[in-house]
Amino acid sequence: MKYGLQFRDVFAAWESILDGVWITLLLSLVAMVGGLIIGVLCAAGRTYGPTWLQRIIGAYVEIIRNTPLLVQLFLIFFGLPSFGLRLDGLTAAMIALVINLGAYTTEIVRAGLEAVPKAQVEAGHSLGLSGLQVFRYIVVFPALKAMFPALTSQFVLLMLATSVASQISVQDLFHAASIVQSRTFRDFEVYTVIGVLYLALAIGFRGLFALIYRLVFVR
Amino acid sequence: MIREFGLIDVMYLIAAARWTIALTVVAFAGSAVLGLGLAILRVLPIAPLRWFSATYIQLVQGTPLLVWLFLIFFGLPLAGISVNPWIAAAVAFSVYGSAFLGEIWRGALTSIARTQWEAGASLGLSLGEQLRYVIIPQSIRIAIPPTVGFLVQLIKNTSLAAVIGFVELTREGQLTAAGTYKPFAVYITVACIYFAMCFPLTQWSRSLERKLDVAR
């Protein structure tokens, strides 16, 4: 017997799929904001801070970047209750994603800061600008411009990686797929639809960031 | 009965890491073959081939690996191919990895100056020969550090194969955690094993990058 693809049952469950989209967007947004804050703080600490702080931040970046997100997620969700800290899935996922993205953005922001030529910073100092003024008027803008493309692709990768949160029963887009699948048994169709939705989200994010880039940096 | 988390469990976890490595090797081989094809399609002066390769890369990079894993796990049987987690994981990771390697290697290929192609052409080399003797040997040097970096991503990503029941390091961790009821100790151990596999590669990739910089 030949298998015929049927999408009708899948589309009939559009409400639970849409709920999943919201959770995925929420996870991505929280992780992006949190990860960016951590990234900026850690990059500043690693560039201008004392040696012991640089070491700690370096260790954080290396540990996170050399272990899988799924294991980090399991450690927080299944591991922390051993110490009496029981988090619900959504909170655990948010924490794991922020910590994970923070490590990557630290490196991106640091590279962005280093992309500003030293001579320009020195020129600022020799004009009598204070450290803060040099940072405010000379470093920030070109640094942001340099780090923006890398930040964009990291954000999109993160948005796609939020799908992993479904494994600790966060009801994101990917989790919606398994629910619809168990109701309709249309495995292949469900994951095709979900894949297209993720693709649309990824294209949307890329478009949005490209627009921001053009508005802010191209004139 | 709940047993203790002891040395024997650690040994089992380390042993399970061999499946992580095996999957990584297979997936890397698959990614390399497909990725090289994609990269070459992108630099050939034939527009439809370039578009095909670009679309493929955008499509794969715009969807989560989990979706590919499930699509292939459930999709191959529809095509009449019986599937065990091994085959599904190997195919899914090859598809996924090829997009990233294709993009990395395209970057390396296009970083070679146009004049190098022309020099080859003026020596009477065909397009294939230009690639084979002039462009690829030069791009390999540039491509190696990011390729090693990609290998780290691949090792970490094989953890997702646990989701379709492939027993590698993460899945073994889940089983051990369920048996010993010591999830924190188990997952810390699992994380340490991943770190022990990935960190040397990260360092190697970085030192290769530095060497390349000095050579310039």
mmCIF file with all atom_site columns, N, CA and C in Angstrom, chain B residues 17-33 86 90 93-94 101 150-151 154-155 158 166:
data_model
loop_
_atom_site.group_PDB
_atom_site.id
_atom_site.type_symbol
_atom_site.label_atom_id
_atom_site.label_alt_id
_atom_site.label_comp_id
_atom_site.label_asym_id
_atom_site.label_entity_id
_atom_site.label_seq_id
_atom_site.pdbx_PDB_ins_code
_atom_site.Cartn_x
_atom_site.Cartn_y
_atom_site.Cartn_z
_atom_site.occupancy
_atom_site.B_iso_or_equiv
_atom_site.pdbx_formal_charge
_atom_site.auth_seq_id
_atom_site.auth_comp_id
_atom_site.auth_asym_id
_atom_site.auth_atom_id
_atom_site.pdbx_PDB_model_num
ATOM 1  N N  . ALA B 1 17  ? 30.473 6.778  25.586 1.00 0.00 ? 17  ALA B N  1
ATOM 2  C CA . ALA B 1 17  ? 31.017 7.878  24.779 1.00 0.00 ? 17  ALA B CA 1
ATOM 3  C C  . ALA B 1 17  ? 31.561 7.368  23.451 1.00 0.00 ? 17  ALA B C  1
ATOM 4  N N  . ARG B 1 18  ? 31.868 6.067  23.373 1.00 0.00 ? 18  ARG B N  1
ATOM 5  C CA . ARG B 1 18  ? 32.381 5.557  22.101 1.00 0.00 ? 18  ARG B CA 1
ATOM 6  C C  . ARG B 1 18  ? 31.306 5.634  21.019 1.00 0.00 ? 18  ARG B C  1
ATOM 7  N N  . TRP B 1 19  ? 30.024 5.546  21.422 1.00 0.00 ? 19  TRP B N  1
ATOM 8  C CA . TRP B 1 19  ? 28.951 5.669  20.431 1.00 0.00 ? 19  TRP B CA 1
ATOM 9  C C  . TRP B 1 19  ? 28.795 7.120  20.006 1.00 0.00 ? 19  TRP B C  1
ATOM 10 N N  . THR B 1 20  ? 29.062 8.019  20.935 1.00 0.00 ? 20  THR B N  1
ATOM 11 C CA . THR B 1 20  ? 29.089 9.436  20.561 1.00 0.00 ? 20  THR B CA 1
ATOM 12 C C  . THR B 1 20  ? 30.170 9.668  19.513 1.00 0.00 ? 20  THR B C  1
ATOM 13 N N  . ILE B 1 21  ? 31.349 9.076  19.766 1.00 0.00 ? 21  ILE B N  1
ATOM 14 C CA . ILE B 1 21  ? 32.459 9.258  18.830 1.00 0.00 ? 21  ILE B CA 1
ATOM 15 C C  . ILE B 1 21  ? 32.151 8.584  17.499 1.00 0.00 ? 21  ILE B C  1
ATOM 16 N N  . ALA B 1 22  ? 31.594 7.362  17.570 1.00 0.00 ? 22  ALA B N  1
ATOM 17 C CA . ALA B 1 22  ? 31.276 6.640  16.330 1.00 0.00 ? 22  ALA B CA 1
ATOM 18 C C  . ALA B 1 22  ? 30.279 7.434  15.490 1.00 0.00 ? 22  ALA B C  1
ATOM 19 N N  . LEU B 1 23  ? 29.235 7.954  16.148 1.00 0.00 ? 23  LEU B N  1
ATOM 20 C CA . LEU B 1 23  ? 28.227 8.728  15.422 1.00 0.00 ? 23  LEU B CA 1
ATOM 21 C C  . LEU B 1 23  ? 28.845 9.989  14.838 1.00 0.00 ? 23  LEU B C  1
ATOM 22 N N  . THR B 1 24  ? 29.734 10.634 15.622 1.00 0.00 ? 24  THR B N  1
ATOM 23 C CA . THR B 1 24  ? 30.393 11.842 15.136 1.00 0.00 ? 24  THR B CA 1
ATOM 24 C C  . THR B 1 24  ? 31.214 11.546 13.883 1.00 0.00 ? 24  THR B C  1
ATOM 25 N N  . VAL B 1 25  ? 31.942 10.420 13.923 1.00 0.00 ? 25  VAL B N  1
ATOM 26 C CA . VAL B 1 25  ? 32.798 10.072 12.775 1.00 0.00 ? 25  VAL B CA 1
ATOM 27 C C  . VAL B 1 25  ? 31.949 9.824  11.525 1.00 0.00 ? 25  VAL B C  1
ATOM 28 N N  . VAL B 1 26  ? 30.891 9.021  11.690 1.00 0.00 ? 26  VAL B N  1
ATOM 29 C CA . VAL B 1 26  ? 30.016 8.727  10.548 1.00 0.00 ? 26  VAL B CA 1
ATOM 30 C C  . VAL B 1 26  ? 29.366 10.011 10.027 1.00 0.00 ? 26  VAL B C  1
ATOM 31 N N  . ALA B 1 27  ? 28.846 10.825 10.963 1.00 0.00 ? 27  ALA B N  1
ATOM 32 C CA . ALA B 1 27  ? 28.167 12.052 10.567 1.00 0.00 ? 27  ALA B CA 1
ATOM 33 C C  . ALA B 1 27  ? 29.140 13.016 9.899  1.00 0.00 ? 27  ALA B C  1
ATOM 34 N N  . PHE B 1 28  ? 30.370 13.038 10.396 1.00 0.00 ? 28  PHE B N  1
ATOM 35 C CA . PHE B 1 28  ? 31.345 13.951 9.794  1.00 0.00 ? 28  PHE B CA 1
ATOM 36 C C  . PHE B 1 28  ? 31.685 13.508 8.372  1.00 0.00 ? 28  PHE B C  1
ATOM 37 N N  . ALA B 1 29  ? 31.827 12.190 8.192  1.00 0.00 ? 29  ALA B N  1
ATOM 38 C CA . ALA B 1 29  ? 32.117 11.683 6.846  1.00 0.00 ? 29  ALA B CA 1
ATOM 39 C C  . ALA B 1 29  ? 30.986 12.057 5.891  1.00 0.00 ? 29  ALA B C  1
ATOM 40 N N  . GLY B 1 30  ? 29.743 11.810 6.331  1.00 0.00 ? 30  GLY B N  1
ATOM 41 C CA . GLY B 1 30  ? 28.590 12.148 5.494  1.00 0.00 ? 30  GLY B CA 1
ATOM 42 C C  . GLY B 1 30  ? 28.529 13.639 5.205  1.00 0.00 ? 30  GLY B C  1
ATOM 43 N N  . SER B 1 31  ? 28.724 14.453 6.242  1.00 0.00 ? 31  SER B N  1
ATOM 44 C CA . SER B 1 31  ? 28.690 15.905 6.086  1.00 0.00 ? 31  SER B CA 1
ATOM 45 C C  . SER B 1 31  ? 29.774 16.374 5.134  1.00 0.00 ? 31  SER B C  1
ATOM 46 N N  . ALA B 1 32  ? 30.940 15.729 5.223  1.00 0.00 ? 32  ALA B N  1
ATOM 47 C CA . ALA B 1 32  ? 32.069 16.162 4.409  1.00 0.00 ? 32  ALA B CA 1
ATOM 48 C C  . ALA B 1 32  ? 31.797 15.920 2.933  1.00 0.00 ? 32  ALA B C  1
ATOM 49 N N  . VAL B 1 33  ? 31.268 14.725 2.622  1.00 0.00 ? 33  VAL B N  1
ATOM 50 C CA . VAL B 1 33  ? 30.992 14.400 1.217  1.00 0.00 ? 33  VAL B CA 1
ATOM 51 C C  . VAL B 1 33  ? 29.947 15.362 0.649  1.00 0.00 ? 33  VAL B C  1
ATOM 52 N N  . TRP B 1 86  ? 20.298 4.259  14.389 1.00 0.00 ? 86  TRP B N  1
ATOM 53 C CA . TRP B 1 86  ? 21.622 4.471  13.811 1.00 0.00 ? 86  TRP B CA 1
ATOM 54 C C  . TRP B 1 86  ? 21.533 5.160  12.449 1.00 0.00 ? 86  TRP B C  1
ATOM 55 N N  . ALA B 1 90  ? 22.478 8.973  11.581 1.00 0.00 ? 90  ALA B N  1
ATOM 56 C CA . ALA B 1 90  ? 23.581 9.214  10.650 1.00 0.00 ? 90  ALA B CA 1
ATOM 57 C C  . ALA B 1 90  ? 23.129 10.087 9.482  1.00 0.00 ? 90  ALA B C  1
ATOM 58 N N  . PHE B 1 93  ? 22.225 13.780 10.803 1.00 0.00 ? 93  PHE B N  1
ATOM 59 C CA . PHE B 1 93  ? 23.412 14.578 11.125 1.00 0.00 ? 93  PHE B CA 1
ATOM 60 C C  . PHE B 1 93  ? 24.209 14.909 9.870  1.00 0.00 ? 93  PHE B C  1
ATOM 61 N N  . SER B 1 94  ? 24.178 14.005 8.874  1.00 0.00 ? 94  SER B N  1
ATOM 62 C CA . SER B 1 94  ? 24.891 14.296 7.631  1.00 0.00 ? 94  SER B CA 1
ATOM 63 C C  . SER B 1 94  ? 24.222 15.445 6.886  1.00 0.00 ? 94  SER B C  1
ATOM 64 N N  . LEU B 1 101 ? 29.152 22.629 6.899  1.00 0.00 ? 101 LEU B N  1
ATOM 65 C CA . LEU B 1 101 ? 30.450 22.452 6.246  1.00 0.00 ? 101 LEU B CA 1
ATOM 66 C C  . LEU B 1 101 ? 30.438 23.086 4.856  1.00 0.00 ? 101 LEU B C  1
ATOM 67 N N  . PHE B 1 150 ? 33.780 23.107 13.838 1.00 0.00 ? 150 PHE B N  1
ATOM 68 C CA . PHE B 1 150 ? 32.503 22.470 13.508 1.00 0.00 ? 150 PHE B CA 1
ATOM 69 C C  . PHE B 1 150 ? 32.403 21.080 14.126 1.00 0.00 ? 150 PHE B C  1
ATOM 70 N N  . LEU B 1 151 ? 33.534 20.404 14.183 1.00 0.00 ? 151 LEU B N  1
ATOM 71 C CA . LEU B 1 151 ? 33.574 19.062 14.783 1.00 0.00 ? 151 LEU B CA 1
ATOM 72 C C  . LEU B 1 151 ? 33.100 19.110 16.237 1.00 0.00 ? 151 LEU B C  1
ATOM 73 N N  . LEU B 1 154 ? 29.455 19.306 16.248 1.00 0.00 ? 154 LEU B N  1
ATOM 74 C CA . LEU B 1 154 ? 28.885 18.009 15.874 1.00 0.00 ? 154 LEU B CA 1
ATOM 75 C C  . LEU B 1 154 ? 28.874 17.064 17.078 1.00 0.00 ? 154 LEU B C  1
ATOM 76 N N  . ILE B 1 155 ? 29.983 17.022 17.816 1.00 0.00 ? 155 ILE B N  1
ATOM 77 C CA . ILE B 1 155 ? 30.045 16.147 18.994 1.00 0.00 ? 155 ILE B CA 1
ATOM 78 C C  . ILE B 1 155 ? 28.935 16.513 19.966 1.00 0.00 ? 155 ILE B C  1
ATOM 79 N N  . THR B 1 158 ? 25.420 15.494 18.725 1.00 0.00 ? 158 THR B N  1
ATOM 80 C CA . THR B 1 158 ? 25.028 14.082 18.714 1.00 0.00 ? 158 THR B CA 1
ATOM 81 C C  . THR B 1 158 ? 24.230 13.742 19.972 1.00 0.00 ? 158 THR B C  1
ATOM 82 N N  . PHE B 1 166 ? 18.761 6.551  20.424 1.00 0.00 ? 166 PHE B N  1
ATOM 83 C CA . PHE B 1 166 ? 20.129 6.118  20.121 1.00 0.00 ? 166 PHE B CA 1
ATOM 84 C C  . PHE B 1 166 ? 20.918 6.158  21.427 1.00 0.00 ? 166 PHE B C  1
#
